[in-house]
């Protein structure tokens, strides 16, 4: 069956999919920025946009760099959204190839509370191949005048709508890997992948 182009209304994000080593990813762009990156079956999939996971599965596939231009042309996506989706797919290509691509090349606009945005920005500062605990991030935020507990940080990390690009997998519990919206196996895979590639990517 041919995938269908998800033609968005002005308020709906433009959707695409990407087959990754941790599962099928759904990418969502709106107003020229990436607003969502979720893996099939994760907690809070499509939250903020009421994106149905079954509908997302039928979005156009950007996995193959060779077919991206044809896919984009066939989809008749908004040009700005198409650029954001293409930038995200290229970032994922590099990441899964063992590079440490800079997230600044992907325009992002995740929806979240002020506290969530502060936690997500703190995650951005964790280097490729490194980890921080929920408590360490809470301490950093308190140092910047933001009241925070490890538990509150954990809640915000779990609601990160931009999996991998905003590295919530690098936030761990003091006693072990901690939770992950996409599941323990995916978190373990991503951390092992980064540990193996951090030295060559630095």
PDB file of N, CA, C and O in Angstrom, residues 61-131:
ATOM      1  N   UNK A  61       7.737   8.392   4.179  1.00  0.00           N
ATOM      2  CA  UNK A  61       8.965   7.877   4.777  1.00  0.00           C
ATOM      3  C   UNK A  61      10.195   8.637   4.271  1.00  0.00           C
ATOM      4  O   UNK A  61      10.444   8.689   3.070  1.00  0.00           O
ATOM      5  N   UNK A  62      10.945   9.217   5.217  1.00  0.00           N
ATOM      6  CA  UNK A  62      12.152   9.976   4.859  1.00  0.00           C
ATOM      7  C   UNK A  62      13.433   9.213   5.191  1.00  0.00           C
ATOM      8  O   UNK A  62      14.505   9.800   5.262  1.00  0.00           O
ATOM      9  N   UNK A  63      13.333   7.893   5.403  1.00  0.00           N
ATOM     10  CA  UNK A  63      14.515   7.148   5.832  1.00  0.00           C
ATOM     11  C   UNK A  63      15.637   7.182   4.799  1.00  0.00           C
ATOM     12  O   UNK A  63      16.795   7.383   5.136  1.00  0.00           O
ATOM     13  N   UNK A  64      15.294   6.993   3.532  1.00  0.00           N
ATOM     14  CA  UNK A  64      16.338   6.929   2.495  1.00  0.00           C
ATOM     15  C   UNK A  64      16.703   8.316   1.985  1.00  0.00           C
ATOM     16  O   UNK A  64      15.863   9.016   1.416  1.00  0.00           O
ATOM     17  N   UNK A  65      17.960   8.746   2.191  1.00  0.00           N
ATOM     18  CA  UNK A  65      18.370  10.075   1.696  1.00  0.00           C
ATOM     19  C   UNK A  65      18.162  10.205   0.187  1.00  0.00           C
ATOM     20  O   UNK A  65      17.856  11.286  -0.307  1.00  0.00           O
ATOM     21  N   UNK A  66      18.288   9.084  -0.541  1.00  0.00           N
ATOM     22  CA  UNK A  66      18.179   9.135  -1.997  1.00  0.00           C
ATOM     23  C   UNK A  66      16.774   9.466  -2.486  1.00  0.00           C
ATOM     24  O   UNK A  66      16.603  10.022  -3.569  1.00  0.00           O
ATOM     25  N   UNK A  67      15.761   9.100  -1.693  1.00  0.00           N
ATOM     26  CA  UNK A  67      14.395   9.340  -2.160  1.00  0.00           C
ATOM     27  C   UNK A  67      13.756  10.567  -1.518  1.00  0.00           C
ATOM     28  O   UNK A  67      12.609  10.887  -1.787  1.00  0.00           O
ATOM     29  N   UNK A  68      14.505  11.284  -0.696  1.00  0.00           N
ATOM     30  CA  UNK A  68      13.902  12.395   0.055  1.00  0.00           C
ATOM     31  C   UNK A  68      13.335  13.495  -0.843  1.00  0.00           C
ATOM     32  O   UNK A  68      12.261  14.020  -0.580  1.00  0.00           O
ATOM     33  N   UNK A  69      14.069  13.842  -1.879  1.00  0.00           N
ATOM     34  CA  UNK A  69      13.590  14.914  -2.772  1.00  0.00           C
ATOM     35  C   UNK A  69      12.290  14.514  -3.452  1.00  0.00           C
ATOM     36  O   UNK A  69      11.356  15.305  -3.536  1.00  0.00           O
ATOM     37  N   UNK A  70      12.236  13.268  -3.918  1.00  0.00           N
ATOM     38  CA  UNK A  70      11.026  12.789  -4.587  1.00  0.00           C
ATOM     39  C   UNK A  70       9.848  12.748  -3.615  1.00  0.00           C
ATOM     40  O   UNK A  70       8.729  13.129  -3.958  1.00  0.00           O
ATOM     41  N   UNK A  71      10.117  12.295  -2.398  1.00  0.00           N
ATOM     42  CA  UNK A  71       9.070  12.233  -1.372  1.00  0.00           C
ATOM     43  C   UNK A  71       8.547  13.638  -1.086  1.00  0.00           C
ATOM     44  O   UNK A  71       7.345  13.881  -1.036  1.00  0.00           O
ATOM     45  N   UNK A  72       9.479  14.573  -0.923  1.00  0.00           N
ATOM     46  CA  UNK A  72       9.102  15.954  -0.603  1.00  0.00           C
ATOM     47  C   UNK A  72       8.260  16.557  -1.728  1.00  0.00           C
ATOM     48  O   UNK A  72       7.248  17.213  -1.482  1.00  0.00           O
ATOM     49  N   UNK A  73       8.674  16.317  -2.966  1.00  0.00           N
ATOM     50  CA  UNK A  73       7.942  16.869  -4.113  1.00  0.00           C
ATOM     51  C   UNK A  73       6.542  16.266  -4.193  1.00  0.00           C
ATOM     52  O   UNK A  73       5.561  16.967  -4.434  1.00  0.00           O
ATOM     53  N   UNK A  74       6.451  14.948  -3.954  1.00  0.00           N
ATOM     54  CA  UNK A  74       5.155  14.271  -4.041  1.00  0.00           C
ATOM     55  C   UNK A  74       4.213  14.726  -2.930  1.00  0.00           C
ATOM     56  O   UNK A  74       2.999  14.767  -3.107  1.00  0.00           O
ATOM     57  N   UNK A  75       4.785  15.080  -1.787  1.00  0.00           N
ATOM     58  CA  UNK A  75       3.959  15.415  -0.622  1.00  0.00           C
ATOM     59  C   UNK A  75       3.321  16.793  -0.724  1.00  0.00           C
ATOM     60  O   UNK A  75       2.324  17.068  -0.075  1.00  0.00           O
ATOM     61  N   UNK A  76       3.915  17.669  -1.528  1.00  0.00           N
ATOM     62  CA  UNK A  76       3.435  19.061  -1.611  1.00  0.00           C
ATOM     63  C   UNK A  76       3.342  19.696  -0.220  1.00  0.00           C
ATOM     64  O   UNK A  76       2.386  20.372   0.127  1.00  0.00           O
ATOM     65  N   UNK A  77       4.365  19.413   0.584  1.00  0.00           N
ATOM     66  CA  UNK A  77       4.411  19.999   1.914  1.00  0.00           C
ATOM     67  C   UNK A  77       4.692  21.496   1.816  1.00  0.00           C
ATOM     68  O   UNK A  77       5.283  21.966   0.857  1.00  0.00           O
ATOM     69  N   UNK A  78       4.315  22.202   2.870  1.00  0.00           N
ATOM     70  CA  UNK A  78       4.741  23.587   3.028  1.00  0.00           C
ATOM     71  C   UNK A  78       6.271  23.598   2.984  1.00  0.00           C
ATOM     72  O   UNK A  78       6.924  22.759   3.613  1.00  0.00           O
ATOM     73  N   UNK A  79       6.847  24.538   2.230  1.00  0.00           N
ATOM     74  CA  UNK A  79       8.302  24.548   2.010  1.00  0.00           C
ATOM     75  C   UNK A  79       9.087  24.635   3.320  1.00  0.00           C
ATOM     76  O   UNK A  79      10.079  23.940   3.509  1.00  0.00           O
ATOM     77  N   UNK A  80       8.622  25.466   4.236  1.00  0.00           N
ATOM     78  CA  UNK A  80       9.343  25.629   5.509  1.00  0.00           C
ATOM     79  C   UNK A  80       9.299  24.338   6.328  1.00  0.00           C
ATOM     80  O   UNK A  80      10.301  23.918   6.919  1.00  0.00           O
ATOM     81  N   UNK A  81       8.134  23.681   6.345  1.00  0.00           N
ATOM     82  CA  UNK A  81       8.024  22.414   7.063  1.00  0.00           C
ATOM     83  C   UNK A  81       8.893  21.346   6.407  1.00  0.00           C
ATOM     84  O   UNK A  81       9.530  20.531   7.087  1.00  0.00           O
ATOM     85  N   UNK A  82       8.913  21.341   5.069  1.00  0.00           N
ATOM     86  CA  UNK A  82       9.731  20.369   4.337  1.00  0.00           C
ATOM     87  C   UNK A  82      11.204  20.530   4.696  1.00  0.00           C
ATOM     88  O   UNK A  82      11.916  19.542   4.906  1.00  0.00           O
ATOM     89  N   UNK A  83      11.659  21.767   4.799  1.00  0.00           N
ATOM     90  CA  UNK A  83      13.061  22.030   5.155  1.00  0.00           C
ATOM     91  C   UNK A  83      13.360  21.533   6.567  1.00  0.00           C
ATOM     92  O   UNK A  83      14.408  20.944   6.823  1.00  0.00           O
ATOM     93  N   UNK A  84      12.422  21.764   7.496  1.00  0.00           N
ATOM     94  CA  UNK A  84      12.625  21.326   8.884  1.00  0.00           C
ATOM     95  C   UNK A  84      12.673  19.801   8.962  1.00  0.00           C
ATOM     96  O   UNK A  84      13.523  19.224   9.654  1.00  0.00           O
ATOM     97  N   UNK A  85      11.777  19.126   8.237  1.00  0.00           N
ATOM     98  CA  UNK A  85      11.753  17.662   8.244  1.00  0.00           C
ATOM     99  C   UNK A  85      13.021  17.091   7.616  1.00  0.00           C
ATOM    100  O   UNK A  85      13.589  16.114   8.107  1.00  0.00           O
ATOM    101  N   UNK A  86      13.467  17.732   6.539  1.00  0.00           N
ATOM    102  CA  UNK A  86      14.679  17.258   5.863  1.00  0.00           C
ATOM    103  C   UNK A  86      15.906  17.450   6.764  1.00  0.00           C
ATOM    104  O   UNK A  86      16.782  16.593   6.834  1.00  0.00           O
ATOM    105  N   UNK A  87      15.957  18.581   7.477  1.00  0.00           N
ATOM    106  CA  UNK A  87      17.070  18.839   8.398  1.00  0.00           C
ATOM    107  C   UNK A  87      17.089  17.798   9.519  1.00  0.00           C
ATOM    108  O   UNK A  87      18.144  17.291   9.908  1.00  0.00           O
ATOM    109  N   UNK A  88      15.893  17.459  10.019  1.00  0.00           N
ATOM    110  CA  UNK A  88      15.810  16.467  11.094  1.00  0.00           C
ATOM    111  C   UNK A  88      16.234  15.087  10.591  1.00  0.00           C
ATOM    112  O   UNK A  88      16.964  14.361  11.274  1.00  0.00           O
ATOM    113  N   UNK A  89      15.793  14.724   9.383  1.00  0.00           N
ATOM    114  CA  UNK A  89      16.160  13.418   8.821  1.00  0.00           C
ATOM    115  C   UNK A  89      17.672  13.342   8.597  1.00  0.00           C
ATOM    116  O   UNK A  89      18.305  12.318   8.877  1.00  0.00           O
ATOM    117  N   UNK A  90      18.264  14.430   8.116  1.00  0.00           N
ATOM    118  CA  UNK A  90      19.715  14.460   7.890  1.00  0.00           C
ATOM    119  C   UNK A  90      20.459  14.344   9.228  1.00  0.00           C
ATOM    120  O   UNK A  90      21.494  13.678   9.329  1.00  0.00           O
ATOM    121  N   UNK A  91      19.922  14.993  10.258  1.00  0.00           N
ATOM    122  CA  UNK A  91      20.519  14.903  11.594  1.00  0.00           C
ATOM    123  C   UNK A  91      20.487  13.452  12.072  1.00  0.00           C
ATOM    124  O   UNK A  91      21.480  12.925  12.595  1.00  0.00           O
ATOM    125  N   UNK A  92      19.334  12.794  11.888  1.00  0.00           N
ATOM    126  CA  UNK A  92      19.206  11.398  12.306  1.00  0.00           C
ATOM    127  C   UNK A  92      20.161  10.493  11.524  1.00  0.00           C
ATOM    128  O   UNK A  92      20.748   9.570  12.095  1.00  0.00           O
ATOM    129  N   UNK A  93      20.334  10.776  10.229  1.00  0.00           N
ATOM    130  CA  UNK A  93      21.302  10.004   9.423  1.00  0.00           C
ATOM    131  C   UNK A  93      22.676  10.034  10.095  1.00  0.00           C
ATOM    132  O   UNK A  93      23.325   9.009  10.280  1.00  0.00           O
ATOM    133  N   UNK A  94      23.117  11.247  10.428  1.00  0.00           N
ATOM    134  CA  UNK A  94      24.438  11.422  11.031  1.00  0.00           C
ATOM    135  C   UNK A  94      24.528  10.759  12.391  1.00  0.00           C
ATOM    136  O   UNK A  94      25.491  10.053  12.700  1.00  0.00           O
ATOM    137  N   UNK A  95      23.497  10.958  13.195  1.00  0.00           N
ATOM    138  CA  UNK A  95      23.506  10.400  14.553  1.00  0.00           C
ATOM    139  C   UNK A  95      23.610   8.883  14.518  1.00  0.00           C
ATOM    140  O   UNK A  95      24.444   8.287  15.211  1.00  0.00           O
ATOM    141  N   UNK A  96      22.764   8.244  13.730  1.00  0.00           N
ATOM    142  CA  UNK A  96      22.768   6.777  13.708  1.00  0.00           C
ATOM    143  C   UNK A  96      23.985   6.216  12.980  1.00  0.00           C
ATOM    144  O   UNK A  96      24.336   5.048  13.157  1.00  0.00           O
ATOM    145  N   UNK A  97      24.677   7.065  12.202  1.00  0.00           N
ATOM    146  CA  UNK A  97      25.927   6.646  11.557  1.00  0.00           C
ATOM    147  C   UNK A  97      27.115   6.771  12.513  1.00  0.00           C
ATOM    148  O   UNK A  97      28.251   6.481  12.141  1.00  0.00           O
ATOM    149  N   UNK A  98      26.850   7.231  13.750  1.00  0.00           N
ATOM    150  CA  UNK A  98      27.917   7.310  14.739  1.00  0.00           C
ATOM    151  C   UNK A  98      28.563   8.674  14.862  1.00  0.00           C
ATOM    152  O   UNK A  98      29.581   8.828  15.523  1.00  0.00           O
ATOM    153  N   UNK A  99      27.960   9.683  14.227  1.00  0.00           N
ATOM    154  CA  UNK A  99      28.488  11.045  14.365  1.00  0.00           C
ATOM    155  C   UNK A  99      27.806  11.706  15.566  1.00  0.00           C
ATOM    156  O   UNK A  99      26.883  11.155  16.150  1.00  0.00           O
ATOM    157  N   UNK A 100      28.266  12.907  15.898  1.00  0.00           N
ATOM    158  CA  UNK A 100      27.611  13.689  16.944  1.00  0.00           C
ATOM    159  C   UNK A 100      27.147  14.997  16.307  1.00  0.00           C
ATOM    160  O   UNK A 100      27.729  16.052  16.537  1.00  0.00           O
ATOM    161  N   UNK A 101      26.104  14.923  15.457  1.00  0.00           N
ATOM    162  CA  UNK A 101      25.684  16.128  14.735  1.00  0.00           C
ATOM    163  C   UNK A 101      25.165  17.207  15.690  1.00  0.00           C
ATOM    164  O   UNK A 101      24.576  16.889  16.723  1.00  0.00           O
ATOM    165  N   UNK A 102      25.394  18.450  15.330  1.00  0.00           N
ATOM    166  CA  UNK A 102      24.926  19.552  16.182  1.00  0.00           C
ATOM    167  C   UNK A 102      23.425  19.735  16.016  1.00  0.00           C
ATOM    168  O   UNK A 102      22.936  19.843  14.895  1.00  0.00           O
ATOM    169  N   UNK A 103      22.691  19.783  17.134  1.00  0.00           N
ATOM    170  CA  UNK A 103      21.244  19.978  17.017  1.00  0.00           C
ATOM    171  C   UNK A 103      20.857  21.374  16.534  1.00  0.00           C
ATOM    172  O   UNK A 103      19.716  21.589  16.146  1.00  0.00           O
ATOM    173  N   UNK A 104      21.798  22.311  16.525  1.00  0.00           N
ATOM    174  CA  UNK A 104      21.430  23.674  16.127  1.00  0.00           C
ATOM    175  C   UNK A 104      21.055  23.756  14.648  1.00  0.00           C
ATOM    176  O   UNK A 104      20.425  24.715  14.227  1.00  0.00           O
ATOM    177  N   UNK A 105      21.402  22.714  13.869  1.00  0.00           N
ATOM    178  CA  UNK A 105      21.041  22.756  12.444  1.00  0.00           C
ATOM    179  C   UNK A 105      19.584  22.345  12.218  1.00  0.00           C
ATOM    180  O   UNK A 105      19.100  22.389  11.093  1.00  0.00           O
ATOM    181  N   UNK A 106      18.883  21.941  13.288  1.00  0.00           N
ATOM    182  CA  UNK A 106      17.467  21.581  13.165  1.00  0.00           C
ATOM    183  C   UNK A 106      16.636  22.640  13.880  1.00  0.00           C
ATOM    184  O   UNK A 106      16.772  22.808  15.100  1.00  0.00           O
ATOM    185  N   UNK A 107      15.772  23.378  13.153  1.00  0.00           N
ATOM    186  CA  UNK A 107      14.918  24.362  13.827  1.00  0.00           C
ATOM    187  C   UNK A 107      13.869  23.650  14.671  1.00  0.00           C
ATOM    188  O   UNK A 107      13.181  22.753  14.173  1.00  0.00           O
ATOM    189  N   UNK A 108      13.788  23.973  15.964  1.00  0.00           N
ATOM    190  CA  UNK A 108      12.829  23.300  16.846  1.00  0.00           C
ATOM    191  C   UNK A 108      11.933  24.313  17.550  1.00  0.00           C
ATOM    192  O   UNK A 108      12.335  25.445  17.803  1.00  0.00           O
ATOM    193  N   UNK A 109      10.706  23.877  17.850  1.00  0.00           N
ATOM    194  CA  UNK A 109       9.763  24.719  18.594  1.00  0.00           C
ATOM    195  C   UNK A 109       8.840  23.811  19.409  1.00  0.00           C
ATOM    196  O   UNK A 109       7.647  23.714  19.141  1.00  0.00           O
ATOM    197  N   UNK A 110       9.411  23.095  20.401  1.00  0.00           N
ATOM    198  CA  UNK A 110       8.581  22.173  21.190  1.00  0.00           C
ATOM    199  C   UNK A 110       7.625  22.934  22.105  1.00  0.00           C
ATOM    200  O   UNK A 110       7.986  23.963  22.670  1.00  0.00           O
ATOM    201  N   UNK A 111       6.406  22.417  22.234  1.00  0.00           N
ATOM    202  CA  UNK A 111       5.426  23.030  23.133  1.00  0.00           C
ATOM    203  C   UNK A 111       5.623  22.463  24.531  1.00  0.00           C
ATOM    204  O   UNK A 111       5.722  21.247  24.702  1.00  0.00           O
ATOM    205  N   UNK A 112       5.694  23.344  25.529  1.00  0.00           N
ATOM    206  CA  UNK A 112       5.851  22.874  26.906  1.00  0.00           C
ATOM    207  C   UNK A 112       5.730  24.038  27.869  1.00  0.00           C
ATOM    208  O   UNK A 112       5.754  25.204  27.468  1.00  0.00           O
ATOM    209  N   UNK A 113       5.608  23.708  29.140  1.00  0.00           N
ATOM    210  CA  UNK A 113       5.533  24.753  30.162  1.00  0.00           C
ATOM    211  C   UNK A 113       6.907  25.417  30.305  1.00  0.00           C
ATOM    212  O   UNK A 113       7.908  24.888  29.815  1.00  0.00           O
ATOM    213  N   UNK A 114       6.943  26.522  31.014  1.00  0.00           N
ATOM    214  CA  UNK A 114       8.212  27.219  31.220  1.00  0.00           C
ATOM    215  C   UNK A 114       9.216  26.297  31.930  1.00  0.00           C
ATOM    216  O   UNK A 114      10.382  26.225  31.554  1.00  0.00           O
ATOM    217  N   UNK A 115       8.741  25.560  32.938  1.00  0.00           N
ATOM    218  CA  UNK A 115       9.635  24.650  33.669  1.00  0.00           C
ATOM    219  C   UNK A 115      10.146  23.551  32.747  1.00  0.00           C
ATOM    220  O   UNK A 115      11.342  23.230  32.748  1.00  0.00           O
ATOM    221  N   UNK A 116       9.256  22.963  31.945  1.00  0.00           N
ATOM    222  CA  UNK A 116       9.687  21.916  31.008  1.00  0.00           C
ATOM    223  C   UNK A 116      10.747  22.449  30.042  1.00  0.00           C
ATOM    224  O   UNK A 116      11.768  21.788  29.796  1.00  0.00           O
ATOM    225  N   UNK A 117      10.528  23.662  29.545  1.00  0.00           N
ATOM    226  CA  UNK A 117      11.498  24.252  28.609  1.00  0.00           C
ATOM    227  C   UNK A 117      12.863  24.419  29.275  1.00  0.00           C
ATOM    228  O   UNK A 117      13.907  24.194  28.645  1.00  0.00           O
ATOM    229  N   UNK A 118      12.873  24.780  30.563  1.00  0.00           N
ATOM    230  CA  UNK A 118      14.147  24.956  31.275  1.00  0.00           C
ATOM    231  C   UNK A 118      14.864  23.618  31.426  1.00  0.00           C
ATOM    232  O   UNK A 118      16.082  23.520  31.270  1.00  0.00           O
ATOM    233  N   UNK A 119      14.098  22.576  31.739  1.00  0.00           N
ATOM    234  CA  UNK A 119      14.693  21.237  31.882  1.00  0.00           C
ATOM    235  C   UNK A 119      15.231  20.763  30.536  1.00  0.00           C
ATOM    236  O   UNK A 119      16.353  20.240  30.445  1.00  0.00           O
ATOM    237  N   UNK A 120      14.438  20.961  29.470  1.00  0.00           N
ATOM    238  CA  UNK A 120      14.872  20.501  28.143  1.00  0.00           C
ATOM    239  C   UNK A 120      16.132  21.248  27.687  1.00  0.00           C
ATOM    240  O   UNK A 120      17.019  20.664  27.074  1.00  0.00           O
ATOM    241  N   UNK A 121      16.207  22.540  28.015  1.00  0.00           N
ATOM    242  CA  UNK A 121      17.418  23.306  27.669  1.00  0.00           C
ATOM    243  C   UNK A 121      18.627  22.753  28.436  1.00  0.00           C
ATOM    244  O   UNK A 121      19.743  22.695  27.910  1.00  0.00           O
ATOM    245  N   UNK A 122      18.400  22.331  29.691  1.00  0.00           N
ATOM    246  CA  UNK A 122      19.494  21.747  30.482  1.00  0.00           C
ATOM    247  C   UNK A 122      19.952  20.422  29.869  1.00  0.00           C
ATOM    248  O   UNK A 122      21.144  20.094  29.873  1.00  0.00           O
ATOM    249  N   UNK A 123      19.011  19.659  29.307  1.00  0.00           N
ATOM    250  CA  UNK A 123      19.382  18.400  28.632  1.00  0.00           C
ATOM    251  C   UNK A 123      20.264  18.682  27.426  1.00  0.00           C
ATOM    252  O   UNK A 123      21.188  17.928  27.131  1.00  0.00           O
ATOM    253  N   UNK A 124      19.960  19.769  26.723  1.00  0.00           N
ATOM    254  CA  UNK A 124      20.736  20.123  25.527  1.00  0.00           C
ATOM    255  C   UNK A 124      22.223  20.287  25.841  1.00  0.00           C
ATOM    256  O   UNK A 124      23.073  20.113  24.971  1.00  0.00           O
ATOM    257  N   UNK A 125      22.522  20.671  27.095  1.00  0.00           N
ATOM    258  CA  UNK A 125      23.906  20.954  27.477  1.00  0.00           C
ATOM    259  C   UNK A 125      24.700  19.695  27.822  1.00  0.00           C
ATOM    260  O   UNK A 125      25.907  19.771  28.066  1.00  0.00           O
ATOM    261  N   UNK A 126      24.035  18.528  27.854  1.00  0.00           N
ATOM    262  CA  UNK A 126      24.750  17.284  28.191  1.00  0.00           C
ATOM    263  C   UNK A 126      25.491  16.810  26.937  1.00  0.00           C
ATOM    264  O   UNK A 126      24.865  16.561  25.908  1.00  0.00           O
ATOM    265  N   UNK A 127      26.800  16.683  27.001  1.00  0.00           N
ATOM    266  CA  UNK A 127      27.556  16.309  25.795  1.00  0.00           C
ATOM    267  C   UNK A 127      27.239  14.901  25.299  1.00  0.00           C
ATOM    268  O   UNK A 127      26.836  14.035  26.081  1.00  0.00           O
ATOM    269  N   UNK A 128      27.418  14.694  24.026  1.00  0.00           N
ATOM    270  CA  UNK A 128      27.297  13.371  23.398  1.00  0.00           C
ATOM    271  C   UNK A 128      28.196  12.390  24.155  1.00  0.00           C
ATOM    272  O   UNK A 128      29.359  12.672  24.407  1.00  0.00           O
ATOM    273  N   UNK A 129      27.628  11.260  24.567  1.00  0.00           N
ATOM    274  CA  UNK A 129      28.422  10.253  25.275  1.00  0.00           C
ATOM    275  C   UNK A 129      28.471  10.436  26.781  1.00  0.00           C
ATOM    276  O   UNK A 129      29.049   9.618  27.483  1.00  0.00           O
ATOM    277  N   UNK A 130      27.878  11.519  27.285  1.00  0.00           N
ATOM    278  CA  UNK A 130      27.874  11.773  28.732  1.00  0.00           C
ATOM    279  C   UNK A 130      26.459  11.621  29.282  1.00  0.00           C
ATOM    280  O   UNK A 130      25.492  11.544  28.523  1.00  0.00           O
ATOM    281  N   UNK A 131      26.353  11.567  30.605  1.00  0.00           N
ATOM    282  CA  UNK A 131      25.032  11.528  31.243  1.00  0.00           C
ATOM    283  C   UNK A 131      25.018  12.494  32.425  1.00  0.00           C
ATOM    284  O   UNK A 131      26.067  12.908  32.916  1.00  0.00           O
TER     285      UNK A 131
END
